[in-house]
Coordinates of N, CA and C and ligand atoms in Angstrom, one line a residue:
X59 N 88.7 77.1 164.8 CA 87.8 78.7 165.1 C 86.8 78.2 163.7
X60 N 85.5 78.5 163.9 CA 84.2 78.7 163.0 C 85.0 79.0 162.0
X61 N 84.2 78.6 160.7 CA 84.6 79.1 159.7 C 83.4 79.7 159.1
X62 N 84.3 81.3 159.2 CA 83.6 82.5 158.8 C 83.1 82.8 157.5
X63 N 83.5 81.5 156.4 CA 83.1 82.0 155.2 C 82.4 80.7 154.7
X64 N 81.2 80.2 155.7 CA 80.2 79.2 155.6 C 79.3 78.8 154.9
X65 N 78.7 80.3 155.2 CA 77.4 80.4 154.5 C 77.2 80.6 152.9
X66 N 76.2 80.3 152.7 CA 76.7 80.2 151.3 C 76.3 81.8 150.6
X67 N 76.2 82.8 150.9 CA 76.1 83.9 150.7 C 77.4 84.8 150.8
X68 N 77.5 84.4 151.9 CA 78.9 85.3 152.0 C 80.2 84.9 151.6
X69 N 80.6 85.1 150.3 CA 82.0 85.0 149.1 C 82.5 86.2 149.6
X70 N 84.2 85.9 150.2 CA 85.1 87.1 150.9 C 85.7 86.8 149.3
X71 N 85.7 87.0 148.3 CA 86.5 87.0 147.3 C 85.4 87.7 146.1
X72 N 86.3 88.0 145.2 CA 85.2 88.4 143.7 C 83.8 87.7 143.4
X73 N 83.8 87.1 144.3 CA 81.7 87.1 144.0 C 81.1 87.4 144.6
X74 N 81.9 88.3 146.0 CA 80.4 88.6 146.9 C 79.2 89.4 146.5
X75 N 79.7 90.2 145.8 CA 78.5 91.4 144.9 C 77.5 90.1 144.5
X76 N 78.0 89.3 143.6 CA 76.9 88.2 143.0 C 76.3 87.3 143.9
X77 N 76.8 87.3 145.3 CA 75.9 86.3 146.2 C 75.0 86.7 147.0
X78 N 75.5 88.3 147.0 CA 74.7 89.2 147.9 C 73.1 89.6 147.1
X79 N 73.9 89.4 145.5 CA 72.3 89.9 144.8 C 71.5 88.6 144.9
X80 N 71.5 87.4 145.2 CA 70.9 86.0 144.9 C 70.6 85.8 146.6
X81 N 71.3 86.7 147.1 CA 70.7 86.8 148.2 C 69.1 87.3 148.8
X82 N 69.5 88.9 148.1 CA 68.1 89.8 148.1 C 67.2 89.0 146.9
X83 N 67.8 88.6 146.1 CA 66.5 88.6 145.0 C 65.6 87.6 145.5
X84 N 66.2 86.8 146.3 CA 65.1 84.7 147.2 C 65.0 86.1 148.1
X85 N 64.3 86.7 149.1 CA 63.9 87.0 150.1 C 63.2 88.1 149.6
X86 N 63.3 89.0 149.0 CA 62.4 90.0 148.4 C 61.1 90.7 148.4
X87 N 60.3 89.6 148.3 CA 59.2 89.6 148.6 C 59.0 89.8 150.0
X88 N 59.3 88.7 151.1 CA 59.0 89.2 153.0 C 59.9 89.6 153.5
X89 N 61.0 90.9 152.7 CA 62.3 91.2 153.2 C 61.6 92.1 154.3
X90 N 60.4 92.8 154.1 CA 59.5 93.9 154.9 C 59.2 93.2 155.9
X91 N 58.3 91.9 155.9 CA 57.9 91.1 156.9 C 58.9 90.7 157.9
X92 N 59.8 90.4 157.6 CA 60.9 89.5 158.0 C 61.8 90.5 159.4
X93 N 61.5 92.0 158.6 CA 62.6 93.3 159.3 C 62.1 93.4 160.6
X94 N 60.3 93.9 160.5 CA 59.8 93.5 161.2 C 59.5 92.8 162.5
X95 N 60.1 90.9 162.0 CA 59.7 89.9 163.5 C 60.6 90.4 163.7
X96 N 62.0 90.4 163.3 CA 63.6 90.2 163.7 C 63.8 90.9 164.6
X97 N 63.4 92.9 164.4 CA 63.3 93.7 165.5 C 62.1 93.8 166.1
X98 N 61.4 93.2 166.4 CA 60.1 93.5 166.6 C 60.3 95.2 166.5
X99 N 60.0 95.4 165.4 CA 59.7 96.4 164.5 C 60.4 97.8 165.1
X100 N 61.2 97.1 165.3 CA 62.1 98.8 165.9 C 62.5 99.0 164.8
X101 N 63.4 98.4 164.1 CA 63.8 98.9 162.7 C 63.4 100.3 162.4
X102 N 62.0 100.0 162.2 CA 61.3 101.7 162.1 C 62.0 102.9 162.5
X103 N 61.9 102.9 163.6 CA 62.3 104.2 165.0 C 64.0 104.4 164.2
X104 N 64.4 103.0 164.4 CA 65.9 103.8 163.7 C 66.5 104.5 162.9
X105 N 65.3 103.8 161.4 CA 65.4 104.5 160.1 C 64.6 105.8 160.6
X106 N 63.8 106.2 161.3 CA 63.3 107.6 161.6 C 64.8 108.1 161.7
X107 N 65.2 107.8 163.1 CA 66.3 108.5 163.4 C 67.7 108.6 162.6
X108 N 67.5 108.1 161.7 CA 68.5 108.4 161.0 C 68.1 109.3 159.7
X109 N 67.0 109.0 159.4 CA 66.5 110.5 158.3 C 66.3 111.8 159.2
X110 N 65.6 111.7 160.5 CA 66.1 113.2 161.2 C 67.8 113.5 161.1
X111 N 68.7 112.7 161.1 CA 69.9 113.1 161.4 C 70.3 113.7 160.0
X112 N 69.6 112.9 159.1 CA 70.1 113.2 157.6 C 69.7 115.0 157.2
X113 N 69.1 115.5 158.1 CA 68.5 117.4 158.3 C 68.1 117.3 156.6
X114 N 67.3 117.1 155.9 CA 66.8 117.7 155.0 C 65.6 117.9 154.5
X115 N 65.0 118.8 153.7 CA 63.8 119.5 153.8 C 63.7 119.8 152.5
X116 N 62.2 120.5 152.2 CA 62.1 121.2 151.0 C 63.1 121.4 150.0
X117 N 63.4 121.2 149.4 CA 64.3 122.2 148.1 C 65.5 121.4 148.0
X118 N 65.8 120.2 149.2 CA 67.1 119.9 149.1 C 66.9 117.8 148.7
X119 N 68.1 117.6 147.9 CA 68.3 116.6 147.4 C 68.6 115.4 148.3
X120 N 68.0 114.4 148.7 CA 68.8 113.0 149.7 C 69.0 111.9 149.0
X121 N 70.4 111.0 148.4 CA 70.6 110.0 147.7 C 70.7 109.1 149.1
X122 N 69.4 107.7 148.7 CA 69.6 106.8 149.9 C 70.2 105.5 148.9
X123 N 71.5 105.1 149.4 CA 72.4 103.7 149.3 C 71.5 102.3 148.9
X124 N 71.8 101.2 148.6 CA 71.4 100.0 149.1 C 69.7 100.5 149.7
X125 N 68.9 101.3 148.7 CA 67.8 101.5 149.5 C 66.6 99.9 149.6
X126 N 67.0 99.0 148.9 CA 66.1 97.8 149.0 C 64.3 98.1 148.8
X127 N 63.8 97.7 149.6 CA 62.1 98.2 149.3 C 61.7 99.7 149.5
X128 N 62.8 100.4 149.7 CA 62.8 101.7 150.0 C 62.1 102.7 151.4
X129 N 62.1 102.3 152.0 CA 62.1 102.5 153.6 C 62.5 103.8 153.9
X130 N 63.9 103.9 153.7 CA 64.1 105.0 154.2 C 63.9 106.1 152.9
X131 N 63.7 105.5 152.2 CA 63.6 107.1 150.1 C 62.7 107.1 150.7
X132 N 61.8 106.4 151.0 CA 60.3 106.9 151.9 C 60.3 108.2 152.1
X133 N 60.8 108.1 153.5 CA 60.8 108.7 154.6 C 61.5 109.9 154.6
X134 N 62.7 110.3 154.0 CA 63.3 111.2 153.3 C 62.3 112.4 152.0
X135 N 62.1 111.2 151.8 CA 60.9 112.0 151.1 C 59.7 112.7 151.8
X136 N 59.0 112.2 152.3 CA 58.2 112.6 153.4 C 58.9 113.8 153.8
X137 N 59.9 114.4 154.2 CA 60.1 115.6 154.4 C 60.4 116.9 153.9
X138 N 59.7 116.4 152.5 CA 59.7 117.5 152.1 C 60.9 117.5 150.4
X139 N 62.0 116.4 151.2 CA 63.0 116.6 149.9 C 62.9 115.8 148.8
X140 N 63.8 116.0 147.8 CA 63.4 115.3 146.3 C 64.8 114.0 146.7
X141 N 64.0 112.6 146.8 CA 64.6 111.8 147.3 C 65.0 110.4 146.3
X142 N 66.1 110.1 146.1 CA 66.8 108.9 145.5 C 67.2 107.6 145.7
X143 N 66.3 106.6 145.7 CA 67.3 105.6 146.1 C 67.5 104.7 145.1
X144 N 68.7 103.9 145.4 CA 69.2 103.2 144.7 C 69.9 102.0 145.3
X145 N 69.8 100.9 144.1 CA 69.9 99.7 144.9 C 70.4 98.6 143.4
X146 N 71.3 97.9 143.6 CA 71.3 96.8 142.4 C 70.3 95.8 142.3
X147 N 69.7 95.3 142.9 CA 68.8 94.4 143.1 C 67.4 94.6 142.7
X148 N 67.2 94.4 141.4 CA 65.9 94.7 140.6 C 65.1 94.4 141.3
X149 N 64.7 92.9 142.2 CA 63.7 91.9 142.9 C 63.5 93.0 143.5
X150 N 64.4 93.3 144.6 CA 63.8 94.7 145.8 C 63.6 95.8 145.1
X151 N 64.4 96.3 144.3 CA 63.5 97.7 143.4 C 62.0 97.2 143.0
X152 N 61.7 95.9 142.6 CA 60.1 96.0 142.2 C 59.1 95.9 142.9
X153 N 59.8 95.9 144.5 CA 58.8 95.9 145.8 C 59.2 97.5 146.5
X154 N 60.0 98.3 146.0 CA 59.9 100.0 146.5 C 59.4 100.3 145.0
X155 N 59.0 99.8 144.2 CA 58.5 101.0 142.8 C 57.0 100.4 142.9
X156 N 56.3 99.0 143.6 CA 55.2 99.0 143.6 C 54.5 100.2 145.2
X157 N 55.6 100.2 145.9 CA 55.1 100.8 146.8 C 55.1 102.3 146.6
X158 N 56.4 102.9 145.7 CA 55.6 104.0 145.4 C 54.5 103.9 144.6
X159 N 54.0 103.5 143.5 CA 52.7 103.4 143.0 C 51.3 103.6 144.1
X160 N 51.7 102.5 144.9 CA 50.6 103.2 146.3 C 50.5 104.7 146.7
X161 N 52.0 104.6 146.9 CA 51.9 106.5 147.8 C 52.3 107.2 146.7
X162 N 52.6 107.4 146.0 CA 53.3 108.2 145.4 C 52.3 109.7 145.1
X163 N 50.4 109.4 145.0 CA 50.0 110.2 144.7 C 49.7 111.3 146.5
X164 N 49.5 110.5 147.0 CA 49.8 110.5 148.7 C 50.6 111.7 149.2
X165 N 52.0 110.9 148.7 CA 53.2 111.7 148.8 C 53.2 112.9 148.1
X166 N 52.9 113.3 147.0 CA 53.3 114.7 146.2 C 51.9 115.3 147.0
X167 N 51.0 115.2 147.7 CA 50.0 115.7 148.0 C 50.6 116.2 149.5
X168 N 50.8 115.4 150.1 CA 51.4 115.7 151.6 C 51.9 116.4 151.6
X169 N 54.0 115.3 151.2 CA 54.8 115.2 151.4 C 55.5 116.5 150.6
X170 N 55.0 116.6 149.4 CA 55.1 117.1 148.3 C 57.2 116.9 147.8
X171 N 57.4 116.0 148.3 CA 58.5 115.2 148.0 C 58.5 114.4 146.9
X172 N 59.7 113.9 145.6 CA 59.6 112.9 144.8 C 60.4 111.9 145.1
X173 N 60.0 111.0 144.3 CA 60.6 109.9 144.9 C 60.9 109.2 143.6
X174 N 62.2 108.5 143.2 CA 63.0 107.6 141.9 C 63.6 107.1 142.7
X175 N 63.8 105.9 141.9 CA 64.2 104.4 142.3 C 65.4 103.8 140.8
X176 N 66.4 104.0 141.1 CA 67.8 103.5 140.3 C 68.6 102.2 140.2
X177 N 68.2 101.4 139.2 CA 69.0 100.1 139.7 C 71.0 100.6 139.2
X178 N 71.3 100.7 139.7 CA 73.0 100.2 140.0 C 73.8 100.0 141.3
X179 N 74.9 100.1 141.0 CA 75.9 99.7 141.6 C 76.1 100.5 142.6
X180 N 76.2 100.8 144.2 CA 76.5 102.2 145.3 C 78.1 101.8 144.9
X181 N 79.2 101.1 144.3 CA 80.8 101.2 143.9 C 80.4 101.5 142.6
X182 N 79.8 102.0 142.3 CA 79.8 103.3 140.7 C 78.8 103.9 141.0
X183 N 78.4 105.6 140.9 CA 77.3 106.0 141.6 C 76.8 106.9 140.1
X184 N 76.3 106.6 139.3 CA 76.0 107.4 137.9 C 74.9 108.8 138.7
X185 N 76.1 109.3 139.0 CA 76.2 111.0 139.9 C 77.7 111.4 139.7
X186 N 77.3 113.2 139.7 CA 78.2 114.1 139.7 C 78.8 114.2 141.0
X187 N 80.1 114.9 141.0 CA 80.1 115.4 142.4 C 79.6 116.3 143.4
X188 N 79.2 115.9 144.5 CA 78.5 117.3 145.4 C 77.3 117.1 144.9
X189 N 76.5 116.7 144.7 CA 75.0 116.5 144.4 C 73.5 116.7 145.1
X190 N 74.1 115.9 146.1 CA 73.1 115.9 147.0 C 73.8 116.7 148.8
X191 N 72.7 117.0 149.3 CA 72.8 117.6 150.1 C 72.5 116.4 151.5
X192 N 72.4 115.1 151.3 CA 72.7 114.3 152.5 C 72.7 113.1 151.8
X193 N 73.4 112.2 152.1 CA 73.1 110.4 151.4 C 73.0 109.8 152.6
X194 N 72.7 108.3 152.3 CA 72.3 107.8 153.6 C 72.7 106.5 153.1
X195 N 72.9 105.5 153.8 CA 72.7 104.0 153.4 C 72.4 103.2 154.9
X196 N 70.9 102.2 154.8 CA 71.0 101.3 155.9 C 71.1 100.0 155.8
X197 N 71.6 99.7 156.4 CA 72.0 98.6 156.6 C 72.5 97.6 154.7
X198 N 73.3 98.9 154.5 CA 73.7 98.3 153.3 C 74.9 98.0 153.1
X199 N 75.9 98.7 154.0 CA 77.4 99.1 153.8 C 78.0 97.6 154.2
X200 N 77.6 97.0 155.2 CA 77.9 95.9 155.7 C 77.9 94.6 154.4
X201 N 76.9 94.8 153.3 CA 76.8 94.2 152.5 C 77.5 94.4 150.8
X202 N 78.3 95.8 151.1 CA 79.1 96.1 149.9 C 80.5 95.1 149.9
X203 N 80.8 94.3 148.6 CA 82.0 93.9 148.6 C 83.7 94.6 149.3
X204 N 83.1 96.2 148.9 CA 84.0 97.1 149.4 C 83.7 98.3 150.1
X205 N 84.1 98.5 151.1 CA 82.8 98.7 152.4 C 83.6 100.7 152.1
X206 N 85.0 101.0 152.0 CA 85.9 102.1 151.8 C 85.7 102.8 150.6
X207 N 85.2 101.8 149.6 CA 85.3 102.8 148.0 C 83.6 102.8 148.1
X208 N 82.7 102.1 148.7 CA 80.8 102.5 149.2 C 81.4 104.1 149.8
X209 N 81.9 103.9 151.0 CA 81.8 105.7 151.7 C 82.6 106.9 150.9
X210 N 83.8 106.5 149.6 CA 84.3 107.1 149.0 C 83.2 107.8 148.1
X211 N 82.6 106.8 147.1 CA 81.1 107.5 146.1 C 80.5 108.1 147.1
X212 N 79.8 107.7 148.5 CA 78.8 108.3 149.1 C 79.6 109.9 149.2
X213 N 81.0 110.0 149.7 CA 81.8 111.6 150.1 C 81.7 112.2 148.7
X214 N 81.8 111.6 147.9 CA 82.1 112.1 146.2 C 81.0 113.0 146.0
X215 N 79.6 111.9 146.2 CA 78.5 113.1 145.5 C 78.0 114.0 146.2
X216 N 78.1 113.7 147.5 CA 77.9 114.8 149.4 C 78.2 116.2 148.6
X217 N 77.8 117.1 148.6 CA 77.9 118.3 148.8 C 78.9 119.0 149.8
X218 N 80.1 120.1 149.8 CA 80.2 120.4 151.1 C 79.6 120.6 151.9
X219 N 79.7 120.4 153.5 CA 78.5 120.6 154.0 C 77.6 119.7 154.3
X220 N 77.5 118.5 153.6 CA 76.3 117.6 153.2 C 76.7 116.8 154.5
X221 N 75.7 115.3 154.8 CA 75.6 114.8 156.0 C 75.7 113.5 155.2
X222 N 77.0 112.2 155.2 CA 76.6 111.3 155.6 C 75.9 110.4 156.5
X223 N 74.8 109.6 156.4 CA 74.4 109.1 157.5 C 74.0 107.6 157.5
X224 N 74.9 106.8 158.3 CA 74.8 105.1 157.6 C 74.6 104.4 159.0
X225 N 73.2 103.4 158.9 CA 72.5 103.1 159.3 C 73.2 101.2 159.7
X226 N 73.6 100.3 161.0 CA 73.5 98.8 160.4 C 73.9 98.2 161.3
X227 N 73.7 97.4 161.6 CA 74.1 96.1 162.9 C 75.7 96.3 163.1
X228 N 76.2 96.6 164.3 CA 77.1 96.8 165.5 C 77.7 95.5 166.2
X229 N 79.1 96.0 166.6 CA 79.0 95.2 167.6 C 78.8 95.4 169.6
X230 N 78.7 95.3 169.9 CA 78.4 96.0 171.1 C 79.5 95.5 171.8
X231 N 80.1 96.9 172.3 CA 81.8 96.9 173.1 C 81.3 95.9 174.8
X232 N 80.4 95.7 175.2 CA 80.2 95.1 176.7 C 80.3 93.6 176.0
X233 N 81.5 92.4 176.4 CA 81.1 91.0 176.2 C 80.0 90.1 176.7
X234 N 79.4 90.7 177.5 CA 78.5 89.8 177.7 C 76.6 90.0 177.1
X235 N 76.7 91.3 176.4 CA 75.6 91.7 175.6 C 76.1 91.0 174.7
X236 N 77.2 91.4 174.0 CA 77.8 90.4 172.3 C 77.5 89.4 172.6
X237 N 77.8 88.9 173.5 CA 77.6 87.3 173.2 C 75.9 87.1 173.6
X238 N 75.0 87.6 173.7 CA 73.9 87.0 173.8 C 72.9 87.8 172.9
X239 N 73.7 88.8 172.5 CA 72.7 89.6 170.7 C 73.6 88.1 169.6
X240 N 74.7 87.9 169.9 CA 75.8 87.0 168.5 C 74.8 85.9 168.5
X241 N 74.9 85.1 169.9 CA 73.6 83.9 169.9 C 72.2 84.3 169.6
X242 N 71.9 85.4 169.8 CA 70.3 85.8 168.2 C 70.3 85.4 167.3
X243 N 71.9 86.2 167.0 CA 72.0 86.1 165.2 C 72.4 84.7 165.1
X244 N 72.7 83.8 165.7 CA 73.7 83.0 165.3 C 71.8 82.3 165.7
X245 N 71.3 81.9 166.4 CA 70.3 80.7 166.6 C 68.9 81.1 166.0
X246 N 68.6 82.1 166.2 CA 66.9 82.3 166.2 C 67.1 83.2 165.1
X247 N 67.3 84.0 164.2 CA 67.3 84.4 163.6 C 67.5 83.5 162.2
X248 N 68.1 82.9 162.0 CA 68.3 82.0 160.8 C 66.6 81.2 160.6
X249 N 65.8 80.5 162.0 CA 65.0 80.3 161.7 C 63.8 81.5 161.2
X250 N 64.0 82.3 161.9 CA 63.0 83.4 161.1 C 62.8 82.9 159.5
X251 N 64.3 83.4 159.2 CA 64.6 83.1 158.1 C 64.4 81.7 157.1
X252 N 64.1 80.7 158.1 CA 63.7 79.0 157.0 C 61.7 79.3 157.1
X253 N 61.5 79.8 158.5 CA 59.9 80.3 158.6 C 59.1 81.0 157.6
X254 N 60.2 81.7 157.0 CA 58.8 83.2 156.5 C 59.8 83.3 154.8
X255 N 61.1 82.5 154.9 CA 61.1 83.0 153.5 C 61.9 81.2 153.4
X256 N 61.8 80.3 153.8 CA 62.4 79.0 153.7 C 63.8 79.4 153.1
X257 N 64.7 79.9 154.0 CA 65.8 79.6 153.5 C 66.9 80.6 154.4
X258 N 67.0 79.4 155.9 CA 67.9 79.4 157.1 C 69.2 80.4 156.7
X259 N 70.2 80.2 155.7 CA 71.4 80.7 155.1 C 71.4 82.2 154.8
X260 N 70.2 82.9 154.3 CA 70.2 84.0 154.0 C 70.0 85.3 155.2
X261 N 69.7 84.4 156.2 CA 70.1 84.9 157.3 C 70.7 84.9 158.0
X262 N 71.1 83.5 158.3 CA 72.6 83.4 158.6 C 73.6 84.2 158.1
X263 N 73.2 84.7 157.0 CA 74.7 85.6 156.4 C 74.2 86.7 157.2
X264 N 73.4 87.7 158.5 CA 73.8 88.9 158.8 C 75.1 88.5 160.2
X265 N 75.1 87.5 160.7 CA 76.4 87.0 161.5 C 77.7 86.8 160.8
X266 N 77.6 86.7 160.2 CA 78.8 86.3 158.6 C 78.9 87.4 158.4
X267 N 78.2 87.9 158.0 CA 78.8 89.9 157.0 C 79.2 90.6 158.2
X268 N 77.9 90.5 159.5 CA 79.3 91.0 160.5 C 80.0 90.8 161.0
X269 N 80.4 89.9 160.9 CA 81.9 89.6 161.8 C 83.0 90.2 160.7
X270 N 82.7 89.9 159.9 CA 83.4 90.8 158.9 C 83.6 92.7 158.5
X271 N 82.5 93.0 159.3 CA 81.6 94.4 159.1 C 82.6 95.1 160.0
X272 N 83.3 96.3 159.5 CA 84.4 97.4 160.2 C 83.2 98.1 161.7
X273 N 82.3 98.0 161.5 CA 81.3 98.3 162.4 C 82.1 99.7 163.1
X274 N 81.7 100.0 164.5 CA 81.7 101.2 165.3 C 83.1 101.9 164.6
X275 N 83.9 101.2 165.1 CA 85.1 102.0 165.0 C 85.7 101.3 163.7
X276 N 85.2 100.8 163.2 CA 86.3 100.7 161.7 C 85.2 101.5 160.8
X277 N 84.5 102.2 160.9 CA 83.8 103.1 159.8 C 84.0 104.3 160.0
X278 N 84.2 104.4 161.6 CA 84.6 105.6 162.0 C 86.1 106.4 161.2
X279 N 86.8 105.9 161.9 CA 88.2 105.6 161.1 C 88.2 105.9 159.4
X280 N 87.4 104.8 158.8 CA 87.1 105.1 157.6 C 86.5 106.9 157.1
X281 N 86.0 107.3 157.6 CA 85.5 108.4 157.3 C 86.5 110.0 158.0
X282 N 87.1 109.7 158.9 CA 87.9 110.6 159.0 C 89.1 110.3 158.0
X283 N 90.0 108.7 157.6 CA 90.2 108.9 156.8 C 89.9 109.8 155.5
X284 N 88.1 110.0 155.0 CA 88.0 110.7 153.9 C 88.3 111.7 154.4
X285 N 88.2 112.2 155.7 CA 88.2 113.9 155.5 C 87.2 114.4 156.5
X286 N 86.5 113.1 156.8 CA 85.2 113.8 157.2 C 85.1 114.7 158.6
X287 N 84.0 115.8 158.7 CA 84.5 116.4 159.9 C 82.9 116.1 161.1
X288 N 83.0 116.2 162.3 CA 81.9 115.6 163.0 C 81.3 114.2 162.9
X289 N 82.5 113.3 163.0 CA 81.9 112.1 163.1 C 81.4 112.3 164.2
X290 N 80.3 111.3 163.9 CA 79.6 110.4 165.6 C 79.0 109.7 165.3
X291 N 79.1 108.4 166.3 CA 78.5 107.2 166.2 C 77.6 107.0 167.6
X292 N 76.3 107.0 167.3 CA 75.3 106.3 168.1 C 75.0 105.3 168.2
X293 N 74.9 104.9 169.2 CA 74.6 103.6 169.9 C 73.3 103.5 170.1
X294 N 73.2 102.0 169.4 CA 71.6 102.5 169.6 C 71.2 100.6 170.3
X295 N 70.4 100.1 171.2 CA 70.2 99.1 172.1 C 71.7 98.3 172.7
X296 N 72.8 99.0 172.9 CA 73.3 98.6 173.8 C 75.0 98.7 172.2
X297 N 74.9 99.4 171.1 CA 75.8 98.9 170.2 C 75.5 97.8 169.1
X298 N 73.8 97.2 169.8 CA 73.7 95.9 168.7 C 73.4 96.6 167.2
X299 N 72.7 98.0 167.0 CA 72.6 98.7 165.4 C 73.7 100.2 166.3
X300 N 74.1 100.8 165.0 CA 74.4 101.6 165.2 C 74.0 102.8 163.8
X301 N 74.5 104.5 164.6 CA 74.2 105.1 163.3 C 75.4 105.8 163.4
X302 N 76.2 106.3 162.1 CA 77.2 107.1 162.3 C 76.3 108.5 161.6
X303 N 77.2 109.7 161.8 CA 77.0 110.4 161.0 C 77.7 112.0 160.9
X304 N 78.6 111.9 159.8 CA 79.4 113.2 159.1 C 79.2 113.7 158.5
X305 N 79.8 114.7 158.4 CA 79.9 116.0 158.0 C 80.9 116.3 157.2
X306 N 80.4 116.3 155.3 CA 81.3 116.4 154.5 C 82.0 118.2 154.5
Ligands
SAM401 C1 70.2 94.3 154.0 S1 68.9 95.3 152.6 C2 68.6 97.0 152.9 C3 67.7 97.9 152.6 C4 67.6 98.8 153.2 N1 68.4 99.8 153.2 C5 67.0 98.6 154.5 O1 67.3 99.4 155.6 O2 65.5 97.8 154.4 C6 70.4 95.3 151.9 C7 70.5 96.3 150.5 O3 71.8 96.7 149.6 C8 71.7 96.4 148.2 N2 73.6 96.4 147.7 C9 74.0 95.1 148.4 N3 75.3 95.8 147.7 C10 75.1 96.7 146.9 C11 75.5 96.8 146.0 N4 77.0 96.9 145.7 N5 75.1 98.3 145.1 C12 73.7 98.4 145.5 N6 73.6 98.0 146.3 C13 73.5 97.2 146.6 C14 70.8 94.6 148.1 O4 70.3 94.8 147.0 C15 69.9 95.1 149.2 O5 68.4 95.6 148.6

């Protein structure tokens, strides 16, 4: 069997978070560009769908975990909600802050929303219980050293009736499609990483982390264990991506 620990950015033990931090510090400047290439721009639609499912608007507060360069945080603010994005990577947040500086005047005028970024760990959120109407995480849960704890933190800071919405890579149920899709992640995506960021391993990491990720069934089970209501999974492109929605 192939060694799933062979990727330099995937550490299954105590150094998991540190290695993930190194990965995003290295790719931050090209992250948005490579997202467009590897998903053919589709990630933009999936993120919009995630934000619609969060069902926030003016007068509400939304928290976006592992916000990276801020795509989802900005989209949440565009609804008129107050949006806070958190991430532990200073490099990714620096890109988000640059985008905020360019957008904020327009955002204030057109959306009425507010955007704030905070550098902190998703596993130890600096917020009190029940502070948010919706808590989102996009392509972040798979990267956490402890996904169960990440979900518990989302749960803790969401108000009763608040929404938890999770977008990430998925595991297609259809064997043929899964084989094709995994081959794409194994063979082609690292090539994009090498060409755009000079680092194939940073993108080979996606499949390494996906193989260890609870994905559709496992994340649903963890949400139910927390006591979540209305747990729903939306499969996108045959389950290659998925969105989990739940109500606290
Ligand atoms: C693949 S990026 C996703 C960025 C953004 N949400 C998006 O969808 O484009 C994953 C992000 O998770 C962040 N991250 C990973 N583990 C984290 C943790 N424990 N606490 C906070 N951020 C974390 C990384 O720094 C990185 O910015």
